[in-house]
Amino acid sequence: MQKKLIHGVTSSMSALFIHEQVHFIEQNGYQVEVVCNNDPERHYEGLKLKHIPFEREINLYRDVTTLYSLYRYLKQKDPDIILFSTPKAGLLGMVAGYLNGTETRIYAQWGLRLETVTGVKKLILETTEKLTCLLSTHVLVISDSLEEEMVGRKLVNREKVVRIGKGSVNGLDMQRFSPDAVDQDRLTRMKETLDIEPSDFVIGYIGRMTRDKGTNELVEAFTRLSRKYENIKLLLVGDIEEADPIRPENIDIIHTHERIILCSHTTEPEYYYSMMHVFAFPTYREGFGTVSIEAQAMNVPVVGFNSTGVRDTVVHNETGLIVPNNDIKGLEEGLEDMIIHPVKRGQMGQNARKFVEDNYDREVIQRKVLDFYNTLGRIDDTKAGYIKA
């Protein structure tokens, strides 16, 4: 008899990150459904879905209503395993699963939002995080540093913690993220459109542009470097967000600096990584730095802050550089090191591809996820150390 697994996330966008893993688990003997909020314009890659209206921010009335809907849904489905990710879905999923008596309740921690908030909001997030972990049977973390942060803050007992291999949500498609997979003629045309010359040195970034993502520090470090090096350009791929905004003067610089190239969100990041000589990753915190391993798979070394989730993805002085947190001068110096040492940078790029292949290949990660699920419910049920690398 097939085991039933329900995987819940707050956002429909997050559902797209896990669709390949879901299909792999389905092909190996599980019935899987995904719970998330609804976006009628989004294509869900053939996932079996239940739309429940999770909201990212706290809304007591709606959250209680959502909890009741989720409880009824789990009561009807009677799953063997539930796995809920992201803060709101994680909390409501663990509460509903506990009330429903679901035997295996996995909370997948993808990033600790409370690291960069203060005051009452931080207290609320700490309380809900502790409750979510308490009501789970396993807490699945996606990096070593995230585990240390959670245990160090006394949010979870270490014996509950599980990590799949070296970490990540779903590993990386090594065939897609490969320099050999890029159409060079198309890449040349894209560079011409963006006015990137063969002599240019391109510092790149892909992701949301917010305070927490270190966009202020990146813009200011680049501005300093641009006064010293006339051939450098900053390629920013993503959207400038109003939530957690960057400083207005830096928004102005992004829009007016003649050597900053701003591109909107893309579904083909591999082409933009191929334009970069170094990837800047000055985020204040991550669960795991997916864009970091994407860049490295494309032979691009990374310069990132020594923050949660980032330092797990870069081997300092081998695949990139780790610099002090929130330090504009340190970021500037790390990027300049990449500019003035092309041989070192090239070797780091080669090392980076090998590092990702060895540790984050999606096929390997998915097999380890399946191995973990297959142990659940046995008398010798897995403990934290079982699946760790």
C-alpha positions in Angstrom: 0.0 0.0 0.0 1.3 3.4 -1.0 2.2 5.9 1.7 0.5 9.3 1.6 2.7 12.4 1.7 1.4 15.9 1.9 3.9 18.7 1.2 2.8 22.2 2.2 4.3 25.6 1.4 2.9 29.1 1.8 3.4 30.5 -1.7 2.5 29.0 -5.0 6.0 30.2 -6.2 7.6 27.9 -3.6 5.6 25.0 -5.0 7.4 25.3 -8.3 10.8 24.8 -6.5 9.8 21.3 -5.4 7.9 20.0 -8.3 10.8 17.8 -9.7 11.3 16.3 -6.2 7.6 15.6 -5.8 7.4 13.8 -9.1 10.5 11.7 -8.2 8.9 10.7 -4.9 5.7 9.8 -6.7 7.6 7.6 -9.1 9.0 5.7 -6.2 5.8 4.6 -4.5 4.3 7.6 -2.7 1.0 9.4 -3.2 1.9 13.1 -3.0 -0.2 16.2 -2.8 1.0 19.8 -2.5 -0.8 22.4 -0.4 -0.2 26.1 -1.1 -2.1 29.3 -1.8 -3.4 29.9 -5.3 -2.2 31.9 -8.2 -4.6 31.3 -11.1 -2.0 32.5 -13.6 0.7 30.1 -12.5 1.3 26.7 -14.1 2.0 24.0 -11.5 4.0 21.5 -13.6 1.4 18.7 -13.2 1.4 18.8 -9.4 -1.7 17.5 -7.5 -2.7 20.5 -5.6 -4.9 21.7 -2.8 -5.2 25.5 -2.6 -5.4 26.8 1.0 -5.2 30.6 1.5 -2.0 30.9 3.5 -0.8 34.5 4.1 2.8 35.5 4.8 2.0 38.1 7.4 0.1 37.6 10.7 -3.7 37.9 10.4 -5.4 36.3 13.4 -8.8 35.8 11.9 -7.6 34.5 8.5 -5.0 32.3 10.1 -7.5 30.6 12.3 -9.8 30.1 9.3 -6.9 28.7 7.3 -5.9 26.4 10.2 -9.5 25.0 10.3 -9.5 24.4 6.6 -6.1 22.7 6.8 -7.2 20.5 9.7 -10.3 19.3 7.8 -8.2 18.6 4.7 -5.7 16.5 6.7 -8.6 14.7 8.5 -10.0 13.8 5.1 -6.7 12.7 3.5 -5.3 11.0 6.6 -1.7 11.1 5.4 1.2 9.0 6.7 3.7 11.9 6.4 3.3 15.7 6.3 6.1 18.0 5.4 5.5 21.8 5.6 8.0 24.5 4.7 8.1 28.3 5.0 7.1 30.0 8.3 3.3 30.4 8.0 2.6 27.0 6.3 5.1 25.4 8.7 3.3 26.7 11.8 -0.2 25.9 10.6 0.8 22.6 9.1 2.4 21.3 12.4 -0.6 22.5 14.5 -3.1 20.9 12.1 -1.0 17.7 11.9 -0.7 17.4 15.6 -4.4 18.0 16.2 -5.1 15.4 13.5 -2.8 12.9 15.0 -0.6 12.5 11.9 2.3 10.2 12.9 5.1 11.9 11.1 5.2 15.7 11.0 8.2 17.2 9.3 8.9 20.9 9.5 11.3 21.9 6.7 13.2 25.0 7.8 14.3 27.0 4.7 15.5 30.1 6.4 15.3 31.9 9.7 13.5 35.2 9.1 13.9 36.3 12.7 17.6 36.7 12.2 17.1 40.2 10.7 14.1 41.6 12.6 13.8 43.2 16.0 11.3 44.1 18.8 7.9 42.6 19.0 8.0 41.0 15.6 11.2 39.1 16.6 9.5 37.9 19.8 6.5 36.7 17.8 8.7 34.9 15.3 10.7 33.2 18.0 7.6 32.0 19.8 6.0 30.6 16.6 9.3 29.0 15.6 9.6 27.2 18.9 6.0 26.0 18.7 6.4 24.8 15.2 9.5 22.8 16.1 7.8 21.5 19.3 4.9 20.1 17.4 7.0 18.5 14.7 8.5 15.0 14.9 11.5 16.0 12.6 13.0 19.4 11.7 14.6 19.3 8.3 17.3 22.0 7.8 18.9 22.8 4.6 22.4 23.9 5.8 24.8 23.3 8.7 24.8 26.9 9.7 21.0 27.0 9.8 21.1 24.1 12.2 23.6 25.8 14.4 21.6 29.0 14.4 18.4 27.2 15.4 20.0 25.1 18.1 22.0 28.1 19.4 18.8 30.1 19.8 17.2 27.2 21.6 14.4 27.0 19.0 14.8 23.2 18.6 16.4 20.2 20.3 19.3 19.0 18.2 18.1 15.4 18.3 15.1 16.4 16.1 17.2 17.9 13.4 17.7 16.2 10.0 19.8 17.4 7.1 19.8 15.7 3.6 23.4 15.3 2.5 25.2 18.6 2.5 22.0 20.6 2.3 19.8 22.6 -0.1 16.1 22.4 -0.9 16.3 20.2 -3.9 19.9 20.1 -5.2 20.8 21.4 -8.6 20.1 20.3 -12.2 23.7 19.9 -13.3 22.8 19.5 -17.0 20.9 22.8 -17.1 23.4 24.7 -15.0 26.4 23.9 -17.2 28.5 26.2 -19.4 28.2 23.6 -22.1 24.4 24.0 -22.2 24.4 27.7 -23.1 23.8 28.7 -26.7 26.8 30.8 -27.4 25.3 32.7 -30.3 22.3 33.7 -28.2 24.5 34.6 -25.3 26.5 37.0 -27.6 23.2 38.6 -28.8 22.1 39.1 -25.2 25.4 40.7 -24.3 25.1 43.1 -27.2 21.6 44.0 -26.2 22.8 44.8 -22.6 25.9 46.7 -23.9 28.4 44.3 -22.4 31.7 44.4 -24.2 34.3 41.6 -24.4 36.6 43.9 -22.4 34.1 44.4 -19.6 34.5 42.8 -16.2 31.0 41.9 -14.9 30.1 41.7 -11.3 26.7 40.0 -11.1 23.8 39.4 -8.7 20.5 37.5 -9.2 17.6 37.7 -6.8 15.3 40.1 -4.9 16.8 43.5 -4.2 16.1 44.4 -0.6 18.0 45.6 2.5 18.3 42.0 3.8 19.8 40.9 0.6 22.7 43.3 1.0 21.7 45.4 -2.0 22.8 48.6 -0.3 26.3 47.2 0.4 26.6 45.9 -3.1 25.7 49.1 -4.8 28.0 51.1 -2.5 30.9 48.7 -3.0 30.5 48.8 -6.7 30.3 52.6 -6.8 33.7 52.7 -5.0 35.2 50.2 -7.4 33.8 51.9 -10.5 36.0 55.0 -9.7 39.1 52.8 -9.8 38.2 50.4 -12.7 36.7 51.9 -15.9 35.9 48.5 -17.4 33.7 47.0 -14.6 29.9 46.7 -14.8 27.3 45.6 -12.3 24.6 43.3 -13.7 21.5 43.1 -11.4 18.9 40.6 -12.3 15.7 40.7 -10.3 13.2 43.2 -8.9 13.6 46.1 -6.5 11.1 45.4 -3.8 9.1 47.8 -1.7 9.0 45.5 1.3 12.3 45.8 3.3 13.4 48.6 0.9 16.9 49.7 0.1 18.0 53.3 0.6 16.4 55.8 -1.9 19.8 57.1 -2.9 20.9 53.6 -3.9 17.8 53.1 -5.9 18.7 56.3 -7.8 22.2 55.0 -8.4 20.9 51.7 -9.8 18.7 53.6 -12.3 21.2 56.3 -13.3 24.7 54.8 -13.1 25.9 54.3 -16.6 27.6 51.0 -15.7 24.8 49.4 -13.7 22.6 47.1 -15.8 19.2 46.3 -14.3 17.2 43.4 -15.7 13.9 42.0 -14.5 13.3 38.6 -13.0 14.3 35.8 -15.4 13.4 32.1 -15.9 16.8 31.6 -17.6 19.4 32.6 -15.0 22.0 30.4 -16.6 22.4 32.9 -19.4 23.0 35.7 -17.0 25.5 33.7 -14.9 27.4 33.1 -18.2 27.9 36.9 -18.5 29.5 37.2 -15.1 33.1 37.0 -14.0 32.1 37.0 -10.3 28.9 36.6 -8.4 28.2 38.9 -5.5 26.2 37.4 -2.6 26.0 39.9 0.2 22.8 38.7 1.8 22.4 39.0 5.6 20.9 35.6 6.0 19.7 32.6 3.9 18.5 29.1 4.7 20.7 27.9 1.9 22.3 30.0 -1.0 20.8 28.4 -4.1 21.9 31.2 -6.4 25.4 30.7 -5.0 25.6 27.1 -6.2 23.9 27.9 -9.5 26.6 30.5 -10.2 29.4 28.1 -9.1 28.0 25.4 -11.4 28.5 27.9 -14.2 32.2 28.2 -13.3 31.6 31.6 -11.6 33.3 32.1 -8.2 31.3 33.8 -5.4 32.0 36.6 -3.0 29.6 36.5 -0.1 29.0 37.6 3.5 29.8 35.2 6.3 26.1 34.7 7.0 23.8 31.8 7.7 23.3 29.7 4.6 25.9 31.5 2.6 29.1 30.2 4.2 27.9 26.6 3.6 27.9 27.1 -0.1 31.4 28.7 -0.6 34.7 27.1 0.2 36.8 30.1 1.2 39.8 30.7 -1.1 38.9 27.7 -3.2 35.5 28.4 -4.8 35.2 32.0 -3.8 35.6 34.3 -0.9 33.7 34.8 2.4 33.9 38.3 3.8 32.7 39.8 7.1 29.0 40.4 7.4 27.5 43.7 6.4 30.9 45.1 5.6 31.0 47.3 2.6 34.8 47.6 2.7 35.2 43.8 3.0 32.9 43.2 0.1 34.7 45.8 -2.0 38.1 44.2 -1.2 36.7 40.7 -2.1 35.4 41.8 -5.4 38.6 43.7 -6.2 40.6 40.5 -5.5 38.6 38.8 -8.2 39.2 41.7 -10.6 43.0 41.9 -10.2 43.7 38.1 -10.0 42.3 36.6 -13.2 44.3 33.3 -12.9 43.2 32.8 -9.3 39.6 33.6 -10.3 39.7 31.1 -13.2 40.9 28.4 -10.9 38.2 29.2 -8.4 35.6 28.9 -11.1 36.9 25.4 -12.1 37.0 24.3 -8.4 33.4 25.7 -7.9 31.9 23.5 -10.6 33.5 20.4 -9.1 32.4 21.4 -5.6 28.7 21.6 -6.7 28.9 18.4 -8.7 30.3 16.5 -5.7 27.8 17.9 -3.2 24.6 19.2 -4.7 23.7 17.1 -7.8 19.9 17.0 -7.8 19.7 13.3 -8.6 21.8 12.5 -5.6 19.8 14.8 -3.3 16.5 13.4 -4.5 17.7 9.8 -3.8 18.7 10.8 -0.3 15.3 12.4 0.3 13.6 9.2 -0.8 15.9 7.2 1.5 14.9 9.4 4.4 11.2 9.0 3.7 11.6 5.2 3.4 12.9 5.1 7.0 10.0 6.9 8.5 7.5 4.8 10.4 9.8 1.9 11.1 10.6 0.8 14.6 14.2 2.0 14.1 13.0 5.4 12.9 15.7 7.8 11.8 17.4 10.2 14.2 19.2 13.4 13.3 22.5 11.8 12.4 21.1 9.2 10.0 20.9 11.3 6.9 23.7 13.8 7.6 26.8 13.8 5.4 
